Amino acid sequence: MQQNRAVQFLQAGRNVFLTGPAGSGKTYVLEQFIQWLKKNGKTVAITASTGIAATHLNGTTIHAWAGIGINDYLSPFELDAITQKEYLQRRLRTTDVLIIDEISMLHSFRLDMVDLVLRTLRDNPLPFGGMQVVLAGDFFQLPPVNRYNTDTNYAFEAQVWAQMNMAVCYLDTVYRQSNDPLLQILQEVRQGEVSEMSMELLQDRMQATWPDDITPTRLYTHNIDVDALNKKELAKLRKKAKIFLMTTTGKKANVKILQKYCLAPEKLELKIGAQVMFVRNNFAAGYVNGTLGTVVKFTDGQPMVETVAGKTITVEPSSWVMEQAGAIKAELCQLPLRLAWAITVHKSQGMTLDAVDVDLSKSFAAGMGYVALSRVKTLQGLYIRGMNQRALLVDERVQQFDNIFREQSKQQ
């Protein structure tokens, strides 16, 4: 399905599952729909399964929005306590459209919990109390985090999923890799059958060395490896450091939530020569979330970054906001940068990176390899340090349901 066709289903008021491969434009479609809703006076709740994903759309987590927190189960007493909160009553009763992005990382039982809260509070037996619901994401990407090493519960296994009468909008054109050989490899990973030719291509990237003028961002599966490398590389630079501190407004609790998931750090230490990554989209300024560059100098107190593409940008502060029912609850202001010698695979989801040096030797979750490999635009921008046997695994249930989603989308 093409993007404009998906927007039409959304504007028609249908419950929609918006899906498709990495780089097919799901976030773009959501942004178009959100703009249309606001122009037409609709109240939209912009949420996501994780805080990082929520900041991409200036939203909040679905857990906070619905008042369910991190509970795995709601007792009658807990449900009653939630529905008695006046601020939740105002918020949930006045919302016209609920968007939940990165649905692949939301447990089935939590989607059912949100449904229960909305049916109860809105006193409406229809799914989610009768409001339009948009679920967006790709189940081949990172799954829900399991705290107790239990079986993964995907959102499509929720009881309410089958009750929603959703239109499935499967975006089938990938813009990130276009006609590059990497696109075929990613398609084979999704199918669970990586060909010998594709494996040979990946093996070649394990032997590749990057050019002198490019330092790829390293992707690791664990935070400890990321923090150690960024600290080590920054310390190597003998230039004087310049510190940029985040400013905030709003209630302390809301600010803390936004700070926790904003990819820009509270304290950003930069030096000339530091490798950085932009963490916001600003097409007019010439960068997107994931654009790599190097700090080349400071002008009037602001860093100048030369991107991998050769564009020099004077970086101005940007803002991140948490909105609820059109009102700003918290706002952060910081340079839209972070050190980028390394980041985790989890934090990279949703990004388009110019060059990646990935270590998948400690992969532990289905979809981890797919997310890492799909961050770059071309196979030539991919450098692989190692892969274990779990790196390219996908869940058989995801494959089965993905085939169903494709057929449902074709029938729309």
mmCIF file of C-alpha atoms in Angstrom:
data_model
loop_
_atom_site.group_PDB
_atom_site.id
_atom_site.type_symbol
_atom_site.label_atom_id
_atom_site.label_comp_id
_atom_site.label_asym_id
_atom_site.label_seq_id
_atom_site.Cartn_x
_atom_site.Cartn_y
_atom_site.Cartn_z
ATOM 1 C CA MET A 1 0.000 0.000 0.000
ATOM 2 C CA GLN A 2 1.229 3.494 -0.817
ATOM 3 C CA GLN A 3 1.548 6.150 1.870
ATOM 4 C CA ASN A 4 -1.249 8.395 0.547
ATOM 5 C CA ARG A 5 -3.672 5.459 0.560
ATOM 6 C CA ALA A 6 -2.841 4.759 4.210
ATOM 7 C CA VAL A 7 -3.483 8.421 5.076
ATOM 8 C CA GLN A 8 -6.920 8.110 3.457
ATOM 9 C CA PHE A 9 -7.838 5.183 5.716
ATOM 10 C CA LEU A 10 -6.713 7.160 8.749
ATOM 11 C CA GLN A 11 -8.663 10.257 7.757
ATOM 12 C CA ALA A 12 -11.770 8.115 7.197
ATOM 13 C CA GLY A 13 -11.854 7.405 10.937
ATOM 14 C CA ARG A 14 -11.000 3.703 10.733
ATOM 15 C CA ASN A 15 -9.081 1.807 13.365
ATOM 16 C CA VAL A 16 -5.789 1.133 11.580
ATOM 17 C CA PHE A 17 -2.746 -1.080 11.977
ATOM 18 C CA LEU A 18 -0.004 0.799 10.112
ATOM 19 C CA THR A 19 2.941 -1.472 9.377
ATOM 20 C CA GLY A 20 5.688 -2.235 6.888
ATOM 21 C CA PRO A 21 9.447 -2.834 6.752
ATOM 22 C CA ALA A 22 11.986 -0.527 8.346
ATOM 23 C CA GLY A 23 12.360 2.600 6.222
ATOM 24 C CA SER A 24 8.944 2.407 4.551
ATOM 25 C CA GLY A 25 7.697 5.710 5.995
ATOM 26 C CA LYS A 26 5.430 4.777 8.905
ATOM 27 C CA THR A 27 6.475 7.818 10.951
ATOM 28 C CA TYR A 28 5.941 10.089 7.959
ATOM 29 C CA VAL A 29 2.371 8.826 7.530
ATOM 30 C CA LEU A 30 1.668 9.353 11.230
ATOM 31 C CA GLU A 31 3.011 12.899 11.079
ATOM 32 C CA GLN A 32 0.763 13.695 8.111
ATOM 33 C CA PHE A 33 -2.258 12.311 9.948
ATOM 34 C CA ILE A 34 -1.455 14.173 13.179
ATOM 35 C CA GLN A 35 -1.202 17.474 11.303
ATOM 36 C CA TRP A 36 -4.564 16.784 9.632
ATOM 37 C CA LEU A 37 -6.217 15.969 12.972
ATOM 38 C CA LYS A 38 -5.006 19.189 14.566
ATOM 39 C CA LYS A 39 -6.161 21.271 11.604
ATOM 40 C CA ASN A 40 -9.599 19.717 11.918
ATOM 41 C CA GLY A 41 -9.939 20.350 15.642
ATOM 42 C CA LYS A 42 -9.593 16.721 16.745
ATOM 43 C CA THR A 43 -8.030 15.799 20.079
ATOM 44 C CA VAL A 44 -5.276 13.269 19.475
ATOM 45 C CA ALA A 45 -3.278 11.298 22.038
ATOM 46 C CA ILE A 46 0.205 10.669 20.652
ATOM 47 C CA THR A 47 1.760 7.761 22.508
ATOM 48 C CA ALA A 48 4.305 4.996 22.020
ATOM 49 C CA SER A 49 5.340 1.779 23.703
ATOM 50 C CA THR A 50 8.665 3.304 24.809
ATOM 51 C CA GLY A 51 9.727 6.756 25.901
ATOM 52 C CA ILE A 52 12.353 7.067 23.174
ATOM 53 C CA ALA A 53 9.789 6.367 20.460
ATOM 54 C CA ALA A 54 7.345 8.781 22.107
ATOM 55 C CA THR A 55 9.805 11.688 21.888
ATOM 56 C CA HIS A 56 10.058 11.200 18.112
ATOM 57 C CA LEU A 57 6.423 12.343 17.836
ATOM 58 C CA ASN A 58 6.367 14.735 20.826
ATOM 59 C CA GLY A 59 4.158 12.319 22.724
ATOM 60 C CA THR A 60 4.232 10.239 25.885
ATOM 61 C CA THR A 61 4.263 6.559 26.732
ATOM 62 C CA ILE A 62 0.985 4.682 26.506
ATOM 63 C CA HIS A 63 1.591 3.501 30.073
ATOM 64 C CA ALA A 64 1.622 7.065 31.424
ATOM 65 C CA TRP A 65 -1.188 8.319 29.207
ATOM 66 C CA ALA A 66 -3.611 5.549 30.227
ATOM 67 C CA GLY A 67 -2.529 5.578 33.871
ATOM 68 C CA ILE A 68 -1.563 1.892 33.941
ATOM 69 C CA GLY A 69 2.130 2.393 34.770
ATOM 70 C CA ILE A 70 4.221 -0.752 34.488
ATOM 71 C CA ASN A 71 1.619 -3.046 35.998
ATOM 72 C CA ASP A 72 1.240 -6.471 34.440
ATOM 73 C CA TYR A 73 -2.276 -6.840 35.786
ATOM 74 C CA LEU A 74 -5.066 -4.565 37.034
ATOM 75 C CA SER A 75 -7.095 -5.737 40.015
ATOM 76 C CA PRO A 76 -10.649 -4.387 40.397
ATOM 77 C CA PHE A 77 -9.345 -2.115 43.148
ATOM 78 C CA GLU A 78 -6.526 -0.747 40.929
ATOM 79 C CA LEU A 79 -8.901 -0.251 38.004
ATOM 80 C CA ASP A 80 -11.312 1.682 40.222
ATOM 81 C CA ALA A 81 -8.469 3.848 41.528
ATOM 82 C CA ILE A 82 -7.394 4.716 37.975
ATOM 83 C CA THR A 83 -10.885 5.626 36.801
ATOM 84 C CA GLN A 84 -11.447 7.857 39.841
ATOM 85 C CA LYS A 85 -8.593 10.206 38.939
ATOM 86 C CA GLU A 86 -10.070 13.431 37.594
ATOM 87 C CA TYR A 87 -7.168 14.256 35.287
ATOM 88 C CA LEU A 88 -7.464 10.833 33.655
ATOM 89 C CA GLN A 89 -11.213 11.274 33.293
ATOM 90 C CA ARG A 90 -10.713 14.581 31.480
ATOM 91 C CA ARG A 91 -7.936 13.213 29.303
ATOM 92 C CA LEU A 92 -9.454 9.888 28.277
ATOM 93 C CA ARG A 93 -13.031 11.068 27.837
ATOM 94 C CA THR A 94 -12.114 13.964 25.566
ATOM 95 C CA THR A 95 -9.668 12.148 23.283
ATOM 96 C CA ASP A 96 -10.907 11.488 19.751
ATOM 97 C CA VAL A 97 -7.946 9.503 18.391
ATOM 98 C CA LEU A 98 -5.357 7.354 20.157
ATOM 99 C CA ILE A 99 -2.057 6.636 18.388
ATOM 100 C CA ILE A 100 0.293 3.975 19.765
ATOM 101 C CA ASP A 101 3.618 3.884 17.915
ATOM 102 C CA GLU A 102 6.244 1.092 18.049
ATOM 103 C CA ILE A 103 3.503 -1.402 18.842
ATOM 104 C CA SER A 104 5.979 -4.286 18.451
ATOM 105 C CA MET A 105 7.396 -3.460 21.892
ATOM 106 C CA LEU A 106 4.043 -3.437 23.733
ATOM 107 C CA HIS A 107 2.927 -6.613 25.514
ATOM 108 C CA SER A 108 -0.475 -8.053 24.581
ATOM 109 C CA PHE A 109 -1.720 -7.885 28.169
ATOM 110 C CA ARG A 110 -0.881 -4.172 28.389
ATOM 111 C CA LEU A 111 -2.838 -3.411 25.234
ATOM 112 C CA ASP A 112 -5.779 -5.235 26.842
ATOM 113 C CA MET A 113 -5.259 -3.205 30.026
ATOM 114 C CA VAL A 114 -5.480 0.074 28.081
ATOM 115 C CA ASP A 115 -8.662 -1.203 26.429
ATOM 116 C CA LEU A 116 -10.162 -2.111 29.811
ATOM 117 C CA VAL A 117 -9.406 1.296 31.305
ATOM 118 C CA LEU A 118 -10.947 3.122 28.343
ATOM 119 C CA ARG A 119 -14.096 0.985 28.182
ATOM 120 C CA THR A 120 -14.603 1.463 31.913
ATOM 121 C CA LEU A 121 -13.853 5.164 32.161
ATOM 122 C CA ARG A 122 -15.768 6.124 28.994
ATOM 123 C CA ASP A 123 -18.642 3.808 29.963
ATOM 124 C CA ASN A 124 -18.654 2.410 26.432
ATOM 125 C CA PRO A 125 -18.461 -1.350 25.649
ATOM 126 C CA LEU A 126 -16.788 -0.825 22.257
ATOM 127 C CA PRO A 127 -13.041 -1.465 21.935
ATOM 128 C CA PHE A 128 -11.094 1.344 23.574
ATOM 129 C CA GLY A 129 -14.344 2.981 24.591
ATOM 130 C CA GLY A 130 -15.269 3.844 21.026
ATOM 131 C CA MET A 131 -12.354 6.103 20.117
ATOM 132 C CA GLN A 132 -10.409 5.709 16.885
ATOM 133 C CA VAL A 133 -7.187 3.801 17.518
ATOM 134 C CA VAL A 134 -4.081 3.704 15.324
ATOM 135 C CA LEU A 135 -1.430 1.075 16.051
ATOM 136 C CA ALA A 136 1.859 1.543 14.203
ATOM 137 C CA GLY A 137 5.017 -0.524 14.015
ATOM 138 C CA ASP A 138 6.793 -3.532 12.578
ATOM 139 C CA PHE A 139 6.790 -6.793 14.544
ATOM 140 C CA PHE A 140 10.066 -7.855 12.908
ATOM 141 C CA GLN A 141 11.747 -5.132 14.923
ATOM 142 C CA LEU A 142 12.447 -5.239 18.645
ATOM 143 C CA PRO A 143 9.921 -7.224 20.724
ATOM 144 C CA PRO A 144 8.572 -6.400 24.202
ATOM 145 C CA VAL A 145 11.149 -6.569 26.972
ATOM 146 C CA ASN A 146 10.518 -9.547 29.247
ATOM 147 C CA ARG A 147 11.531 -8.968 32.853
ATOM 148 C CA TYR A 148 11.096 -12.571 33.932
ATOM 149 C CA ASN A 149 12.441 -14.491 30.887
ATOM 150 C CA THR A 150 8.920 -15.545 30.003
ATOM 151 C CA ASP A 151 7.525 -16.120 26.515
ATOM 152 C CA THR A 152 7.073 -12.985 24.419
ATOM 153 C CA ASN A 153 3.485 -11.708 24.303
ATOM 154 C CA TYR A 154 3.007 -9.709 21.110
ATOM 155 C CA ALA A 155 0.296 -7.067 20.807
ATOM 156 C CA PHE A 156 -1.407 -8.983 17.981
ATOM 157 C CA GLU A 157 -2.140 -11.715 20.560
ATOM 158 C CA ALA A 158 -4.208 -9.329 22.699
ATOM 159 C CA GLN A 159 -7.901 -10.134 23.073
ATOM 160 C CA VAL A 160 -8.901 -6.677 21.839
ATOM 161 C CA TRP A 161 -6.853 -6.962 18.627
ATOM 162 C CA ALA A 162 -9.418 -9.181 16.895
ATOM 163 C CA GLN A 163 -12.303 -7.006 18.120
ATOM 164 C CA MET A 164 -11.120 -3.728 16.597
ATOM 165 C CA ASN A 165 -12.140 -4.307 12.964
ATOM 166 C CA MET A 166 -8.856 -2.710 11.892
ATOM 167 C CA ALA A 167 -7.847 -1.751 8.391
ATOM 168 C CA VAL A 168 -4.324 -3.089 7.855
ATOM 169 C CA CYS A 169 -2.174 -0.606 5.944
ATOM 170 C CA TYR A 170 1.017 -2.428 4.974
ATOM 171 C CA LEU A 171 3.480 0.028 3.433
ATOM 172 C CA ASP A 172 5.423 -2.031 0.909
ATOM 173 C CA THR A 173 7.868 0.477 -0.592
ATOM 174 C CA VAL A 174 11.157 0.830 1.275
ATOM 175 C CA TYR A 175 12.750 4.249 0.801
ATOM 176 C CA ARG A 176 15.769 3.878 3.079
ATOM 177 C CA GLN A 177 17.692 1.249 1.068
ATOM 178 C CA SER A 178 15.982 1.714 -2.332
ATOM 179 C CA ASN A 179 17.582 -0.715 -4.826
ATOM 180 C CA ASP A 180 20.712 -1.436 -2.800
ATOM 181 C CA PRO A 181 21.693 -5.120 -2.258
ATOM 182 C CA LEU A 182 21.047 -4.605 1.458
ATOM 183 C CA LEU A 183 17.316 -4.431 0.717
ATOM 184 C CA GLN A 184 17.286 -8.035 -0.543
ATOM 185 C CA ILE A 185 19.198 -9.193 2.543
ATOM 186 C CA LEU A 186 16.687 -7.501 4.857
ATOM 187 C CA GLN A 187 13.771 -9.045 2.974
ATOM 188 C CA GLU A 188 15.338 -12.492 3.383
ATOM 189 C CA VAL A 189 15.845 -11.901 7.117
ATOM 190 C CA ARG A 190 12.129 -11.116 7.393
ATOM 191 C CA GLN A 191 11.345 -14.355 5.551
ATOM 192 C CA GLY A 192 13.600 -16.317 7.906
ATOM 193 C CA GLU A 193 15.648 -17.742 5.036
ATOM 194 C CA VAL A 194 18.878 -15.859 4.406
ATOM 195 C CA SER A 195 20.399 -17.132 1.166
ATOM 196 C CA GLU A 196 23.988 -18.251 0.741
ATOM 197 C CA MET A 197 24.651 -15.242 -1.491
ATOM 198 C CA SER A 198 23.350 -12.836 1.155
ATOM 199 C CA MET A 199 25.411 -14.510 3.854
ATOM 200 C CA GLU A 200 28.482 -14.118 1.662
ATOM 201 C CA LEU A 201 27.724 -10.414 1.279
ATOM 202 C CA LEU A 202 27.422 -10.064 5.051
ATOM 203 C CA GLN A 203 30.648 -12.001 5.523
ATOM 204 C CA ASP A 204 32.350 -9.554 3.170
ATOM 205 C CA ARG A 205 31.206 -6.687 5.402
ATOM 206 C CA MET A 206 32.864 -8.442 8.344
ATOM 207 C CA GLN A 207 36.172 -8.124 6.507
ATOM 208 C CA ALA A 208 35.588 -4.542 5.360
ATOM 209 C CA THR A 209 37.503 -1.540 6.674
ATOM 210 C CA TRP A 210 36.031 1.939 6.541
ATOM 211 C CA PRO A 211 37.623 4.850 4.631
ATOM 212 C CA ASP A 212 39.770 7.359 6.528
ATOM 213 C CA ASP A 213 37.179 10.125 6.107
ATOM 214 C CA ILE A 214 34.316 8.134 7.706
ATOM 215 C CA THR A 215 33.962 6.939 11.286
ATOM 216 C CA PRO A 216 30.793 4.850 11.506
ATOM 217 C CA THR A 217 28.584 4.830 14.568
ATOM 218 C CA ARG A 218 29.115 1.619 16.482
ATOM 219 C CA LEU A 219 25.996 -0.234 17.525
ATOM 220 C CA TYR A 220 26.221 -2.420 20.602
ATOM 221 C CA THR A 221 23.611 -4.572 22.259
ATOM 222 C CA HIS A 222 24.511 -3.392 25.789
ATOM 223 C CA ASN A 223 24.751 0.102 27.345
ATOM 224 C CA ILE A 224 27.990 -0.614 29.164
ATOM 225 C CA ASP A 225 29.857 -1.037 25.871
ATOM 226 C CA VAL A 226 28.360 2.189 24.463
ATOM 227 C CA ASP A 227 29.220 4.368 27.461
ATOM 228 C CA ALA A 228 32.764 3.036 27.674
ATOM 229 C CA LEU A 229 33.570 3.736 24.015
ATOM 230 C CA ASN A 230 32.085 7.267 23.921
ATOM 231 C CA LYS A 231 33.960 8.252 27.083
ATOM 232 C CA LYS A 232 37.201 6.766 25.802
ATOM 233 C CA GLU A 233 37.031 8.454 22.389
ATOM 234 C CA LEU A 234 36.129 11.882 23.794
ATOM 235 C CA ALA A 235 39.051 11.699 26.221
ATOM 236 C CA LYS A 236 41.438 11.101 23.311
ATOM 237 C CA LEU A 237 40.695 14.565 21.928
ATOM 238 C CA ARG A 238 43.134 17.137 23.327
ATOM 239 C CA LYS A 239 40.948 20.145 22.527
ATOM 240 C CA LYS A 240 39.157 22.142 25.223
ATOM 241 C CA ALA A 241 35.716 20.816 26.120
ATOM 242 C CA LYS A 242 32.584 22.938 25.918
ATOM 243 C CA ILE A 243 29.575 22.049 28.056
ATOM 244 C CA PHE A 244 25.934 22.499 27.010
ATOM 245 C CA LEU A 245 23.278 22.067 29.709
ATOM 246 C CA MET A 246 19.645 21.195 29.085
ATOM 247 C CA THR A 247 16.974 23.656 30.238
ATOM 248 C CA THR A 248 13.494 22.510 31.246
ATOM 249 C CA THR A 249 10.001 23.775 32.018
ATOM 250 C CA GLY A 250 6.953 21.974 33.389
ATOM 251 C CA LYS A 251 6.101 19.843 36.375
ATOM 252 C CA LYS A 252 9.052 17.947 37.779
ATOM 253 C CA ALA A 253 7.474 14.519 37.236
ATOM 254 C CA ASN A 254 6.716 15.240 33.567
ATOM 255 C CA VAL A 255 10.167 16.724 33.011
ATOM 256 C CA LYS A 256 11.809 13.626 34.473
ATOM 257 C CA ILE A 257 9.850 11.372 32.126
ATOM 258 C CA LEU A 258 10.834 13.466 29.119
ATOM 259 C CA GLN A 259 14.476 13.616 30.230
ATOM 260 C CA LYS A 260 14.616 9.864 30.694
ATOM 261 C CA TYR A 261 13.708 9.155 27.105
ATOM 262 C CA CYS A 262 15.059 12.152 25.214
ATOM 263 C CA LEU A 263 18.086 11.090 23.180
ATOM 264 C CA ALA A 264 19.780 14.424 23.798
ATOM 265 C CA PRO A 265 21.720 14.295 27.108
ATOM 266 C CA GLU A 266 21.132 16.657 30.032
ATOM 267 C CA LYS A 267 24.833 17.510 29.987
ATOM 268 C CA LEU A 268 26.451 17.478 26.563
ATOM 269 C CA GLU A 269 30.237 17.708 26.492
ATOM 270 C CA LEU A 270 31.694 18.514 23.085
ATOM 271 C CA LYS A 271 35.169 19.037 21.701
ATOM 272 C CA ILE A 272 36.425 19.911 18.254
ATOM 273 C CA GLY A 273 36.797 16.570 16.505
ATOM 274 C CA ALA A 274 33.978 14.872 18.429
ATOM 275 C CA GLN A 275 31.799 12.527 16.427
ATOM 276 C CA VAL A 276 28.160 13.423 16.946
ATOM 277 C CA MET A 277 24.729 12.411 15.786
ATOM 278 C CA PHE A 278 21.678 14.590 15.275
ATOM 279 C CA VAL A 279 18.704 13.292 17.267
ATOM 280 C CA ARG A 280 15.897 15.338 15.728
ATOM 281 C CA ASN A 281 14.492 15.847 12.249
ATOM 282 C CA ASN A 282 15.018 19.316 10.786
ATOM 283 C CA PHE A 283 14.797 19.067 7.031
ATOM 284 C CA ALA A 284 15.147 22.834 6.541
ATOM 285 C CA ALA A 285 18.452 22.854 8.444
ATOM 286 C CA GLY A 286 19.677 19.812 6.526
ATOM 287 C CA TYR A 287 19.644 16.998 9.080
ATOM 288 C CA VAL A 288 17.456 14.146 10.269
ATOM 289 C CA ASN A 289 17.372 11.870 13.291
ATOM 290 C CA GLY A 290 20.551 9.815 12.814
ATOM 291 C CA THR A 291 22.612 12.173 10.623
ATOM 292 C CA LEU A 292 26.303 11.789 11.523
ATOM 293 C CA GLY A 293 28.915 14.491 11.632
ATOM 294 C CA THR A 294 32.015 15.916 13.300
ATOM 295 C CA VAL A 295 32.330 19.086 15.372
ATOM 296 C CA VAL A 296 34.707 21.298 13.376
ATOM 297 C CA LYS A 297 34.604 24.511 15.436
ATOM 298 C CA PHE A 298 32.526 26.715 17.716
ATOM 299 C CA THR A 299 31.028 29.980 16.465
ATOM 300 C CA ASP A 300 29.377 32.439 18.862
ATOM 301 C CA GLY A 301 29.218 29.658 21.408
ATOM 302 C CA GLN A 302 27.438 27.198 19.098
ATOM 303 C CA PRO A 303 29.033 24.097 17.541
ATOM 304 C CA MET A 304 29.487 23.823 13.822
ATOM 305 C CA VAL A 305 29.094 20.261 12.562
ATOM 306 C CA GLU A 306 30.280 18.933 9.231
ATOM 307 C CA THR A 307 28.062 16.034 8.206
ATOM 308 C CA VAL A 308 29.238 12.900 6.440
ATOM 309 C CA ALA A 309 27.635 14.311 3.289
ATOM 310 C CA GLY A 310 29.916 17.374 3.535
ATOM 311 C CA LYS A 311 27.314 19.918 4.696
ATOM 312 C CA THR A 312 28.364 22.322 7.459
ATOM 313 C CA ILE A 313 25.622 23.166 9.956
ATOM 314 C CA THR A 314 25.647 25.658 12.816
ATOM 315 C CA VAL A 315 23.653 23.759 15.422
ATOM 316 C CA GLU A 316 21.007 25.708 17.320
ATOM 317 C CA PRO A 317 19.124 24.432 20.391
ATOM 318 C CA SER A 318 15.977 22.425 19.770
ATOM 319 C CA SER A 319 13.009 21.649 22.010
ATOM 320 C CA TRP A 320 11.265 18.437 22.998
ATOM 321 C CA VAL A 321 7.754 18.664 24.373
ATOM 322 C CA MET A 322 5.273 16.377 26.048
ATOM 323 C CA GLU A 323 1.776 17.167 24.831
ATOM 324 C CA GLN A 324 -1.552 15.998 26.187
ATOM 325 C CA ALA A 325 -4.802 17.088 24.562
ATOM 326 C CA GLY A 326 -2.952 19.879 22.776
ATOM 327 C CA ALA A 327 -1.420 21.305 25.964
ATOM 328 C CA ILE A 328 2.328 21.279 26.641
ATOM 329 C CA LYS A 329 3.009 19.481 29.933
ATOM 330 C CA ALA A 330 6.803 19.594 29.814
ATOM 331 C CA GLU A 331 9.487 21.011 27.561
ATOM 332 C CA LEU A 332 13.229 20.489 27.228
ATOM 333 C CA CYS A 333 15.706 22.645 25.351
ATOM 334 C CA GLN A 334 19.090 21.279 24.287
ATOM 335 C CA LEU A 335 21.294 20.963 21.246
ATOM 336 C CA PRO A 336 19.866 18.111 19.116
ATOM 337 C CA LEU A 337 23.139 16.186 19.371
ATOM 338 C CA ARG A 338 24.715 13.303 21.244
ATOM 339 C CA LEU A 339 28.122 11.692 21.066
ATOM 340 C CA ALA A 340 27.979 9.076 18.359
ATOM 341 C CA TRP A 341 31.013 6.880 18.423
ATOM 342 C CA ALA A 342 28.515 4.327 19.769
ATOM 343 C CA ILE A 343 24.826 3.835 20.661
ATOM 344 C CA THR A 344 22.732 0.786 21.546
ATOM 345 C CA VAL A 345 20.689 -1.118 18.991
ATOM 346 C CA HIS A 346 17.557 -0.325 21.026
ATOM 347 C CA LYS A 347 18.177 3.429 20.844
ATOM 348 C CA SER A 348 18.883 3.221 17.119
ATOM 349 C CA GLN A 349 15.378 1.940 16.277
ATOM 350 C CA GLY A 350 13.706 4.549 14.091
ATOM 351 C CA MET A 351 16.981 6.142 12.972
ATOM 352 C CA THR A 352 18.572 6.353 9.546
ATOM 353 C CA LEU A 353 22.360 6.265 9.910
ATOM 354 C CA ASP A 354 24.969 7.065 7.301
ATOM 355 C CA ALA A 355 27.434 4.378 8.388
ATOM 356 C CA VAL A 356 27.253 1.661 11.048
ATOM 357 C CA ASP A 357 29.870 -0.543 12.672
ATOM 358 C CA VAL A 358 27.766 -3.172 14.420
ATOM 359 C CA ASP A 359 28.676 -5.810 16.963
ATOM 360 C CA LEU A 360 25.970 -8.486 17.147
ATOM 361 C CA SER A 361 28.091 -11.046 18.948
ATOM 362 C CA LYS A 362 25.970 -10.575 22.096
ATOM 363 C CA SER A 363 22.541 -10.533 20.411
ATOM 364 C CA PHE A 364 19.856 -11.770 22.776
ATOM 365 C CA ALA A 365 16.479 -10.858 21.260
ATOM 366 C CA ALA A 366 14.647 -11.629 18.028
ATOM 367 C CA GLY A 367 14.717 -8.649 15.677
ATOM 368 C CA MET A 368 17.936 -7.199 17.086
ATOM 369 C CA GLY A 369 19.998 -8.003 13.999
ATOM 370 C CA TYR A 370 17.252 -6.802 11.657
ATOM 371 C CA VAL A 371 17.013 -3.448 13.438
ATOM 372 C CA ALA A 372 20.776 -2.971 13.397
ATOM 373 C CA LEU A 373 21.262 -3.898 9.732
ATOM 374 C CA SER A 374 18.291 -1.816 8.578
ATOM 375 C CA ARG A 375 19.620 1.453 10.054
ATOM 376 C CA VAL A 376 21.888 2.153 7.075
ATOM 377 C CA LYS A 377 20.981 3.111 3.534
ATOM 378 C CA THR A 378 23.529 0.939 1.717
ATOM 379 C CA LEU A 379 25.477 -2.256 2.187
ATOM 380 C CA GLN A 380 28.679 -0.222 1.731
ATOM 381 C CA GLY A 381 27.781 1.770 4.830
ATOM 382 C CA LEU A 382 27.630 -1.401 6.940
ATOM 383 C CA TYR A 383 30.614 -2.769 8.867
ATOM 384 C CA ILE A 384 30.125 -5.892 10.997
ATOM 385 C CA ARG A 385 32.381 -6.788 13.937
ATOM 386 C CA GLY A 386 30.657 -10.040 14.795
ATOM 387 C CA MET A 387 27.392 -11.978 14.809
ATOM 388 C CA ASN A 388 26.207 -14.806 16.994
ATOM 389 C CA GLN A 389 23.647 -17.445 16.009
ATOM 390 C CA ARG A 390 20.750 -15.352 17.353
ATOM 391 C CA ALA A 391 21.623 -12.227 15.405
ATOM 392 C CA LEU A 392 19.403 -12.855 12.369
ATOM 393 C CA LEU A 393 16.637 -14.817 14.089
ATOM 394 C CA VAL A 394 13.005 -13.798 13.718
ATOM 395 C CA ASP A 395 10.017 -15.161 15.618
ATOM 396 C CA GLU A 396 7.951 -17.719 13.677
ATOM 397 C CA ARG A 397 4.761 -16.199 15.080
ATOM 398 C CA VAL A 398 5.763 -12.842 13.652
ATOM 399 C CA GLN A 399 6.347 -14.400 10.228
ATOM 400 C CA GLN A 400 2.966 -16.120 10.350
ATOM 401 C CA PHE A 401 1.051 -12.984 11.288
ATOM 402 C CA ASP A 402 3.043 -10.833 8.872
ATOM 403 C CA ASN A 403 1.781 -12.989 5.993
ATOM 404 C CA ILE A 404 -1.765 -12.491 7.274
ATOM 405 C CA PHE A 405 -1.254 -8.716 7.530
ATOM 406 C CA ARG A 406 0.045 -8.551 3.961
ATOM 407 C CA GLU A 407 -3.022 -10.341 2.628
ATOM 408 C CA GLN A 408 -5.393 -8.208 4.676
ATOM 409 C CA SER A 409 -3.722 -5.038 3.355
ATOM 410 C CA LYS A 410 -4.093 -6.215 -0.241
ATOM 411 C CA GLN A 411 -7.818 -6.732 0.304
ATOM 412 C CA GLN A 412 -8.422 -3.191 1.543
#
